[in-house]
mmCIF file of C-alpha atoms in Angstrom:
data_model
loop_
_atom_site.group_PDB
_atom_site.id
_atom_site.type_symbol
_atom_site.label_atom_id
_atom_site.label_comp_id
_atom_site.label_asym_id
_atom_site.label_seq_id
_atom_site.Cartn_x
_atom_site.Cartn_y
_atom_site.Cartn_z
ATOM 1 C CA UNK A 72 119.714 164.954 136.882
ATOM 2 C CA UNK A 73 119.639 164.883 140.696
ATOM 3 C CA UNK A 74 117.523 167.473 142.435
ATOM 4 C CA UNK A 75 119.949 167.692 145.376
ATOM 5 C CA UNK A 76 121.809 171.005 145.492
ATOM 6 C CA UNK A 77 125.517 170.978 144.754
ATOM 7 C CA UNK A 78 127.366 172.182 147.813
ATOM 8 C CA UNK A 79 130.622 174.063 148.108
ATOM 9 C CA UNK A 80 132.386 173.677 151.438
ATOM 10 C CA UNK A 81 134.110 176.741 152.889
ATOM 11 C CA UNK A 82 135.963 176.014 156.083
ATOM 12 C CA UNK A 83 138.939 177.912 157.475
ATOM 13 C CA UNK A 84 139.901 180.266 154.678
ATOM 14 C CA UNK A 85 143.171 182.159 154.537
ATOM 15 C CA UNK A 86 142.849 185.944 154.644
ATOM 16 C CA UNK A 87 142.530 187.508 151.234
ATOM 17 C CA UNK A 88 145.763 189.241 150.324
ATOM 18 C CA UNK A 89 146.102 192.288 148.173
ATOM 19 C CA UNK A 90 146.928 191.521 144.595
ATOM 20 C CA UNK A 91 150.657 191.511 144.074
ATOM 21 C CA UNK A 92 152.293 193.529 141.321
ATOM 22 C CA UNK A 93 152.733 192.079 137.885
ATOM 23 C CA UNK A 94 149.671 189.845 137.751
ATOM 24 C CA UNK A 95 149.940 187.214 135.038
ATOM 25 C CA UNK A 96 148.384 188.390 131.830
ATOM 26 C CA UNK A 97 145.963 185.906 130.342
ATOM 27 C CA UNK A 98 145.180 185.660 126.670
ATOM 28 C CA UNK A 99 142.191 184.092 124.981
ATOM 29 C CA UNK A 100 142.751 180.607 123.566
ATOM 30 C CA UNK A 101 141.790 181.612 120.055
ATOM 31 C CA UNK A 102 143.925 184.758 120.078
ATOM 32 C CA UNK A 103 147.147 184.249 118.131
ATOM 33 C CA UNK A 104 150.348 185.162 119.963
ATOM 34 C CA UNK A 105 153.223 186.185 117.735
ATOM 35 C CA UNK A 106 156.694 185.898 119.218
ATOM 36 C CA UNK A 107 159.321 188.472 118.156
ATOM 37 C CA UNK A 108 161.004 187.527 114.899
ATOM 38 C CA UNK A 109 158.407 184.975 113.814
ATOM 39 C CA UNK A 110 156.314 185.261 110.683
ATOM 40 C CA UNK A 111 152.535 185.380 110.830
ATOM 41 C CA UNK A 112 150.725 182.286 109.712
ATOM 42 C CA UNK A 113 147.554 183.332 107.836
ATOM 43 C CA UNK A 114 145.949 179.956 108.543
ATOM 44 C CA UNK A 115 146.138 180.636 112.300
ATOM 45 C CA UNK A 116 144.700 184.127 112.282
ATOM 46 C CA UNK A 117 141.904 184.506 114.862
ATOM 47 C CA UNK A 118 138.362 184.642 113.517
ATOM 48 C CA UNK A 119 136.655 187.837 114.748
ATOM 49 C CA UNK A 120 133.572 187.357 116.860
ATOM 50 C CA UNK A 121 130.335 187.994 114.978
ATOM 51 C CA UNK A 122 127.403 190.205 115.875
ATOM 52 C CA UNK A 123 129.080 192.675 118.228
ATOM 53 C CA UNK A 124 128.298 196.372 118.028
ATOM 54 C CA UNK A 125 131.024 198.022 120.066
ATOM 55 C CA UNK A 126 130.602 201.545 121.396
ATOM 56 C CA UNK A 127 132.765 203.673 123.688
ATOM 57 C CA UNK A 128 132.125 202.666 127.299
ATOM 58 C CA UNK A 129 130.325 205.123 129.536
ATOM 59 C CA UNK A 130 132.108 207.580 131.850
ATOM 60 C CA UNK A 131 131.362 205.457 134.943
ATOM 61 C CA UNK A 132 132.770 202.235 133.466
ATOM 62 C CA UNK A 133 135.507 200.981 135.787
ATOM 63 C CA UNK A 134 135.867 197.252 135.226
ATOM 64 C CA UNK A 135 138.096 194.478 133.922
ATOM 65 C CA UNK A 136 138.571 193.577 130.270
ATOM 66 C CA UNK A 137 136.628 190.481 129.204
ATOM 67 C CA UNK A 138 139.458 189.565 126.829
ATOM 68 C CA UNK A 139 142.835 190.119 128.511
ATOM 69 C CA UNK A 140 141.638 190.425 132.105
ATOM 70 C CA UNK A 141 143.434 193.714 132.789
ATOM 71 C CA UNK A 142 141.719 196.633 134.478
ATOM 72 C CA UNK A 143 140.091 199.205 132.179
ATOM 73 C CA UNK A 144 140.628 202.692 133.432
ATOM 74 C CA UNK A 145 140.818 206.203 132.071
ATOM 75 C CA UNK A 146 138.994 209.517 132.061
ATOM 76 C CA UNK A 147 138.290 209.973 128.348
ATOM 77 C CA UNK A 148 139.294 206.797 126.512
ATOM 78 C CA UNK A 149 138.021 204.029 128.786
ATOM 79 C CA UNK A 150 137.252 201.110 126.508
ATOM 80 C CA UNK A 151 134.581 199.553 124.327
ATOM 81 C CA UNK A 152 131.349 197.782 125.220
ATOM 82 C CA UNK A 153 129.014 195.799 122.969
ATOM 83 C CA UNK A 154 125.584 197.402 122.888
ATOM 84 C CA UNK A 155 123.971 193.938 122.755
ATOM 85 C CA UNK A 156 125.814 191.492 125.016
ATOM 86 C CA UNK A 157 127.795 194.048 127.115
ATOM 87 C CA UNK A 158 131.148 192.429 126.247
ATOM 88 C CA UNK A 159 133.675 194.992 127.527
ATOM 89 C CA UNK A 160 137.289 195.306 126.431
ATOM 90 C CA UNK A 161 140.180 197.675 125.816
ATOM 91 C CA UNK A 162 140.463 199.432 122.473
ATOM 92 C CA UNK A 163 143.643 197.428 121.899
ATOM 93 C CA UNK A 164 141.786 194.140 122.478
ATOM 94 C CA UNK A 165 138.916 194.777 120.057
ATOM 95 C CA UNK A 166 140.603 193.036 117.100
ATOM 96 C CA UNK A 167 141.226 189.879 119.159
ATOM 97 C CA UNK A 168 137.618 189.348 120.317
ATOM 98 C CA UNK A 169 136.617 185.942 118.924
ATOM 99 C CA UNK A 170 133.559 185.174 121.059
ATOM 100 C CA UNK A 171 130.340 185.653 119.092
ATOM 101 C CA UNK A 172 127.782 188.099 120.445
ATOM 102 C CA UNK A 173 124.951 186.313 122.225
ATOM 103 C CA UNK A 174 122.578 189.264 121.882
ATOM 104 C CA UNK A 175 120.742 190.911 124.785
ATOM 105 C CA UNK A 176 120.480 188.518 127.719
ATOM 106 C CA UNK A 177 117.126 188.312 129.506
ATOM 107 C CA UNK A 178 118.093 187.350 133.057
ATOM 108 C CA UNK A 179 114.603 187.642 134.469
ATOM 109 C CA UNK A 180 115.080 190.866 136.423
ATOM 110 C CA UNK A 181 112.250 193.219 137.291
ATOM 111 C CA UNK A 182 113.893 196.510 136.243
ATOM 112 C CA UNK A 183 110.873 198.613 137.187
ATOM 113 C CA UNK A 184 111.014 197.356 140.768
ATOM 114 C CA UNK A 185 114.714 196.910 141.381
ATOM 115 C CA UNK A 186 117.091 199.530 142.615
ATOM 116 C CA UNK A 187 120.767 199.358 143.400
ATOM 117 C CA UNK A 188 121.407 200.854 146.812
ATOM 118 C CA UNK A 189 124.631 202.138 148.254
ATOM 119 C CA UNK A 190 126.555 199.913 150.646
ATOM 120 C CA UNK A 191 126.271 202.580 153.338
ATOM 121 C CA UNK A 192 122.486 202.930 153.072
ATOM 122 C CA UNK A 193 120.555 201.408 156.003
ATOM 123 C CA UNK A 194 118.390 198.342 155.489
ATOM 124 C CA UNK A 195 115.170 197.614 157.283
ATOM 125 C CA UNK A 196 116.421 194.616 159.248
ATOM 126 C CA UNK A 197 118.992 195.325 161.923
ATOM 127 C CA UNK A 198 122.320 193.566 162.221
ATOM 128 C CA UNK A 199 122.999 193.658 165.962
ATOM 129 C CA UNK A 200 125.809 191.890 167.763
ATOM 130 C CA UNK A 201 124.231 188.785 169.270
ATOM 131 C CA UNK A 202 125.321 187.162 172.493
ATOM 132 C CA UNK A 203 126.003 183.433 172.649
ATOM 133 C CA UNK A 204 122.556 182.751 174.069
ATOM 134 C CA UNK A 205 120.857 184.994 171.488
ATOM 135 C CA UNK A 206 122.766 183.319 168.654
ATOM 136 C CA UNK A 207 121.747 179.870 169.901
ATOM 137 C CA UNK A 208 118.106 180.959 170.120
ATOM 138 C CA UNK A 209 118.217 182.476 166.644
ATOM 139 C CA UNK A 210 119.651 179.254 165.215
ATOM 140 C CA UNK A 211 116.885 177.198 166.865
ATOM 141 C CA UNK A 212 114.243 179.523 165.392
ATOM 142 C CA UNK A 213 115.932 179.395 161.986
ATOM 143 C CA UNK A 214 116.155 175.596 161.916
ATOM 144 C CA UNK A 215 112.517 175.359 162.945
ATOM 145 C CA UNK A 216 111.510 177.238 159.783
ATOM 146 C CA UNK A 217 113.745 175.327 157.344
ATOM 147 C CA UNK A 218 111.934 172.838 155.106
ATOM 148 C CA UNK A 219 115.112 171.053 153.967
ATOM 149 C CA UNK A 220 118.248 169.624 155.544
ATOM 150 C CA UNK A 221 120.193 172.875 155.101
ATOM 151 C CA UNK A 222 120.347 173.622 158.829
ATOM 152 C CA UNK A 223 122.665 175.853 160.819
ATOM 153 C CA UNK A 224 124.762 174.467 163.668
ATOM 154 C CA UNK A 225 126.468 176.220 166.561
ATOM 155 C CA UNK A 226 130.144 175.506 167.243
ATOM 156 C CA UNK A 227 131.827 175.381 170.644
ATOM 157 C CA UNK A 228 133.844 178.532 169.951
ATOM 158 C CA UNK A 229 130.660 180.578 169.437
ATOM 159 C CA UNK A 230 130.802 180.582 165.648
ATOM 160 C CA UNK A 231 128.264 178.720 163.559
ATOM 161 C CA UNK A 232 128.048 177.067 160.178
ATOM 162 C CA UNK A 233 125.234 176.939 157.677
ATOM 163 C CA UNK A 234 124.226 177.187 154.052
ATOM 164 C CA UNK A 235 123.686 180.110 151.730
ATOM 165 C CA UNK A 236 122.353 179.977 148.186
ATOM 166 C CA UNK A 237 123.837 182.276 145.572
ATOM 167 C CA UNK A 238 122.195 182.958 142.226
ATOM 168 C CA UNK A 239 124.577 183.925 139.420
ATOM 169 C CA UNK A 240 123.162 186.749 137.315
ATOM 170 C CA UNK A 241 126.123 187.545 135.055
ATOM 171 C CA UNK A 242 125.467 189.442 131.837
ATOM 172 C CA UNK A 243 129.026 189.441 130.530
ATOM 173 C CA UNK A 244 131.090 186.312 129.731
ATOM 174 C CA UNK A 245 133.510 184.701 132.153
ATOM 175 C CA UNK A 246 136.939 183.334 131.242
ATOM 176 C CA UNK A 247 138.314 179.900 132.038
ATOM 177 C CA UNK A 248 141.757 178.438 131.327
ATOM 178 C CA UNK A 249 142.120 176.452 128.127
ATOM 179 C CA UNK A 250 144.874 174.274 129.599
ATOM 180 C CA UNK A 251 144.088 170.926 131.179
ATOM 181 C CA UNK A 252 145.416 172.052 134.541
ATOM 182 C CA UNK A 253 143.725 175.352 135.406
ATOM 183 C CA UNK A 254 145.527 177.899 137.552
ATOM 184 C CA UNK A 255 144.122 178.823 140.936
ATOM 185 C CA UNK A 256 143.086 182.351 141.834
ATOM 186 C CA UNK A 257 146.247 182.620 143.923
ATOM 187 C CA UNK A 258 148.299 181.716 140.832
ATOM 188 C CA UNK A 259 146.480 184.394 138.858
ATOM 189 C CA UNK A 260 147.351 186.993 141.496
ATOM 190 C CA UNK A 261 150.977 185.900 141.720
ATOM 191 C CA UNK A 262 153.322 187.990 139.665
ATOM 192 C CA UNK A 263 155.034 186.196 136.774
ATOM 193 C CA UNK A 264 158.714 185.519 136.892
ATOM 194 C CA UNK A 265 161.002 186.244 134.008
ATOM 195 C CA UNK A 266 160.488 183.891 131.146
ATOM 196 C CA UNK A 267 157.056 182.803 132.400
ATOM 197 C CA UNK A 268 154.879 181.734 129.485
ATOM 198 C CA UNK A 269 151.747 183.720 128.778
ATOM 199 C CA UNK A 270 148.729 181.692 129.774
ATOM 200 C CA UNK A 271 145.734 181.424 127.486
ATOM 201 C CA UNK A 272 142.068 181.463 128.282
ATOM 202 C CA UNK A 273 138.714 181.137 126.613
ATOM 203 C CA UNK A 274 135.294 182.570 127.387
ATOM 204 C CA UNK A 275 131.674 181.535 127.616
ATOM 205 C CA UNK A 276 128.382 182.833 128.992
ATOM 206 C CA UNK A 277 127.106 181.229 132.180
ATOM 207 C CA UNK A 278 123.521 179.904 132.141
ATOM 208 C CA UNK A 279 121.134 182.538 133.429
ATOM 209 C CA UNK A 280 119.638 180.226 136.086
ATOM 210 C CA UNK A 281 122.931 179.041 137.621
ATOM 211 C CA UNK A 282 122.576 178.578 141.398
ATOM 212 C CA UNK A 283 125.116 177.287 143.924
ATOM 213 C CA UNK A 284 124.752 176.357 147.607
ATOM 214 C CA UNK A 285 127.733 177.036 149.851
ATOM 215 C CA UNK A 286 128.430 175.643 153.326
ATOM 216 C CA UNK A 287 130.127 178.518 155.123
ATOM 217 C CA UNK A 288 131.227 179.736 158.525
ATOM 218 C CA UNK A 289 129.641 182.704 160.248
ATOM 219 C CA UNK A 290 132.926 184.587 159.820
ATOM 220 C CA UNK A 291 133.228 183.818 156.103
ATOM 221 C CA UNK A 292 133.334 187.139 154.249
ATOM 222 C CA UNK A 293 131.598 188.162 151.047
ATOM 223 C CA UNK A 294 134.903 188.354 149.167
ATOM 224 C CA UNK A 295 135.715 184.758 150.143
ATOM 225 C CA UNK A 296 132.308 183.620 148.899
ATOM 226 C CA UNK A 297 132.998 185.253 145.523
ATOM 227 C CA UNK A 298 136.403 183.590 145.248
ATOM 228 C CA UNK A 299 134.933 180.178 146.139
ATOM 229 C CA UNK A 300 132.312 180.520 143.405
ATOM 230 C CA UNK A 301 134.953 181.479 140.846
ATOM 231 C CA UNK A 302 137.089 178.490 141.820
ATOM 232 C CA UNK A 303 134.089 176.201 141.452
ATOM 233 C CA UNK A 304 133.531 177.353 137.867
ATOM 234 C CA UNK A 305 137.311 177.543 137.180
ATOM 235 C CA UNK A 306 136.897 181.232 136.378
ATOM 236 C CA UNK A 307 140.216 183.092 136.124
ATOM 237 C CA UNK A 308 138.787 186.605 135.904
ATOM 238 C CA UNK A 309 139.831 189.007 138.643
ATOM 239 C CA UNK A 310 137.506 188.535 141.661
ATOM 240 C CA UNK A 311 137.147 192.316 141.877
ATOM 241 C CA UNK A 312 135.230 192.180 138.588
ATOM 242 C CA UNK A 313 132.313 190.723 140.558
ATOM 243 C CA UNK A 314 130.239 191.743 143.569
ATOM 244 C CA UNK A 315 127.874 189.939 145.917
ATOM 245 C CA UNK A 316 124.476 191.568 146.354
ATOM 246 C CA UNK A 317 121.680 190.978 148.819
ATOM 247 C CA UNK A 318 118.208 191.008 147.340
ATOM 248 C CA UNK A 319 115.057 191.672 149.357
ATOM 249 C CA UNK A 320 111.371 192.081 148.566
ATOM 250 C CA UNK A 321 109.630 194.632 150.761
ATOM 251 C CA UNK A 322 106.300 196.393 150.297
ATOM 252 C CA UNK A 323 105.968 195.200 146.708
ATOM 253 C CA UNK A 324 109.434 196.520 145.804
ATOM 254 C CA UNK A 325 112.627 194.603 145.069
ATOM 255 C CA UNK A 326 115.841 196.068 146.458
ATOM 256 C CA UNK A 327 119.480 195.243 145.760
ATOM 257 C CA UNK A 328 122.388 196.219 147.988
ATOM 258 C CA UNK A 329 126.028 195.506 147.248
ATOM 259 C CA UNK A 330 127.794 193.851 150.155
ATOM 260 C CA UNK A 331 131.142 195.166 151.254
ATOM 261 C CA UNK A 332 134.070 192.747 151.094
ATOM 262 C CA UNK A 333 134.080 192.151 154.863
ATOM 263 C CA UNK A 334 130.367 191.563 155.411
ATOM 264 C CA UNK A 335 129.396 188.071 156.557
ATOM 265 C CA UNK A 336 126.621 186.549 154.417
ATOM 266 C CA UNK A 337 125.722 183.747 156.834
ATOM 267 C CA UNK A 338 125.183 186.267 159.617
ATOM 268 C CA UNK A 339 122.811 188.217 157.361
ATOM 269 C CA UNK A 340 121.076 184.940 156.502
ATOM 270 C CA UNK A 341 120.540 184.113 160.203
ATOM 271 C CA UNK A 342 119.170 187.545 161.064
ATOM 272 C CA UNK A 343 116.801 187.630 158.078
ATOM 273 C CA UNK A 344 115.602 184.041 158.468
ATOM 274 C CA UNK A 345 115.358 181.379 155.751
ATOM 275 C CA UNK A 346 112.791 183.213 153.615
ATOM 276 C CA UNK A 347 114.117 183.931 150.101
ATOM 277 C CA UNK A 348 111.834 186.957 149.874
ATOM 278 C CA UNK A 349 113.328 188.451 153.018
ATOM 279 C CA UNK A 350 116.880 187.906 151.788
ATOM 280 C CA UNK A 351 118.691 186.167 148.948
ATOM 281 C CA UNK A 352 122.188 186.501 147.518
ATOM 282 C CA UNK A 353 123.055 187.344 143.914
ATOM 283 C CA UNK A 354 126.434 187.441 142.167
ATOM 284 C CA UNK A 355 126.648 190.197 139.549
ATOM 285 C CA UNK A 356 129.276 192.203 137.730
ATOM 286 C CA UNK A 357 130.779 194.940 139.857
ATOM 287 C CA UNK A 358 129.685 197.738 137.534
ATOM 288 C CA UNK A 359 128.662 200.302 140.144
ATOM 289 C CA UNK A 360 131.135 202.852 138.756
ATOM 290 C CA UNK A 361 132.947 203.109 142.087
ATOM 291 C CA UNK A 362 136.571 202.039 142.352
ATOM 292 C CA UNK A 363 138.093 200.723 145.561
ATOM 293 C CA UNK A 364 141.581 202.072 144.995
ATOM 294 C CA UNK A 365 142.802 200.561 148.284
ATOM 295 C CA UNK A 366 142.427 197.104 146.719
ATOM 296 C CA UNK A 367 145.189 197.812 144.166
ATOM 297 C CA UNK A 368 148.902 197.375 144.760
ATOM 298 C CA UNK A 369 151.378 200.257 144.703
ATOM 299 C CA UNK A 370 152.807 199.341 141.255
ATOM 300 C CA UNK A 371 149.283 199.160 139.840
ATOM 301 C CA UNK A 372 148.422 202.599 141.222
ATOM 302 C CA UNK A 373 151.633 204.079 139.794
ATOM 303 C CA UNK A 374 150.754 202.539 136.441
ATOM 304 C CA UNK A 375 147.296 204.137 136.567
ATOM 305 C CA UNK A 376 148.959 207.521 137.174
ATOM 306 C CA UNK A 377 151.136 207.016 134.098
ATOM 307 C CA UNK A 378 148.068 206.085 132.056
ATOM 308 C CA UNK A 379 146.291 209.188 133.327
ATOM 309 C CA UNK A 380 149.240 211.408 132.407
ATOM 310 C CA UNK A 381 149.490 209.991 128.873
ATOM 311 C CA UNK A 382 145.741 210.342 128.371
ATOM 312 C CA UNK A 383 145.780 213.907 129.667
ATOM 313 C CA UNK A 384 148.662 214.862 127.356
ATOM 314 C CA UNK A 385 146.935 213.308 124.338
ATOM 315 C CA UNK A 386 143.637 214.989 125.188
ATOM 316 C CA UNK A 387 145.338 218.382 125.542
ATOM 317 C CA UNK A 388 147.184 217.862 122.264
ATOM 318 C CA UNK A 389 143.918 217.179 120.440
ATOM 319 C CA UNK A 390 142.230 220.226 121.983
ATOM 320 C CA UNK A 391 145.152 222.518 121.082
ATOM 321 C CA UNK A 392 145.134 221.125 117.547
ATOM 322 C CA UNK A 393 141.412 221.921 117.141
ATOM 323 C CA UNK A 394 141.834 225.489 118.412
ATOM 324 C CA UNK A 395 144.926 226.008 116.255
ATOM 325 C CA UNK A 396 143.026 224.835 113.178
ATOM 326 C CA UNK A 397 140.094 227.134 113.970
ATOM 327 C CA UNK A 398 142.434 230.098 114.571
ATOM 328 C CA UNK A 399 144.214 229.431 111.274
ATOM 329 C CA UNK A 400 140.918 229.435 109.333
ATOM 330 C CA UNK A 401 139.828 232.692 110.942
ATOM 331 C CA UNK A 402 143.171 234.324 110.099
ATOM 332 C CA UNK A 403 142.924 233.101 106.488
ATOM 333 C CA UNK A 404 139.441 234.614 106.261
ATOM 334 C CA UNK A 405 140.740 237.940 107.637
ATOM 335 C CA UNK A 406 143.582 238.071 105.088
ATOM 336 C CA UNK A 407 141.111 237.298 102.294
ATOM 337 C CA UNK A 408 138.835 240.208 103.222
ATOM 338 C CA UNK A 409 139.431 243.418 101.155
ATOM 339 C CA UNK A 410 140.728 246.400 103.101
ATOM 340 C CA UNK A 411 138.213 249.117 103.875
#
């Protein structure tokens, strides 16, 4: 196997558009789809995945289902998560999970030293606006410290290009299309027309040491980097399921900070220098518990409100039923007591 890094070229990228309503629903390849009026074929029943130990997801779980790809959201009944491999899905999708549990994944983190920081928290290195002359000087200093051919170059318009390395530290599985011609991320965002066939997908766990080099522009945003990585691996999961983090080692501690969608990784790389200890980039699941509601379309938000209303009504019904049962038992005990 060649030791040369595999490069992904990111040139002029179109602005990322908000997901349109009615995103195509994707089903797992080994999940049986039954059309109305057809009989079930026992020989084609999906084989349940082995080894999972599903538990109700925590209160801060706001993520996308690893089976169907839809967003998991609710206040009380959020979804299920495997205690071992962290496979996360809707309650309705549990019976269709066919991927075997891989057990706890040791991704080589240092949990005692790492800490997720908020996007708004300051970092030790500054990110000033550089003039043309300052940018050119920074690039010369950067290239003088690089021990490979992954240099930065200044363009005539004042922008610059260079390389960033991203390590993929994904605990949960990713989904890829099972068809020979995979859909693009834009196809996945595009709403289905009437009569559009339901696409199928299958899942696997990425190797824990997966690393990709990307050739990017200084104005390339973190969200575009994530989408390029997903395209490279043919991943059809929603890009919002993932987040790009910067990792830094300072004073014997390891810090992680989630980048906002509009931050420019190559600019951070230039300011921090080529040292991997000073700065490196990591792709992880976006499991911070925070939801960027502005990233959803109007129909999606209205659907979340309907889900919230149904969940609230069901929760209230269960509470009233419990109190009614308790009140009935107390009244029966009172009637059973002798007078006086």
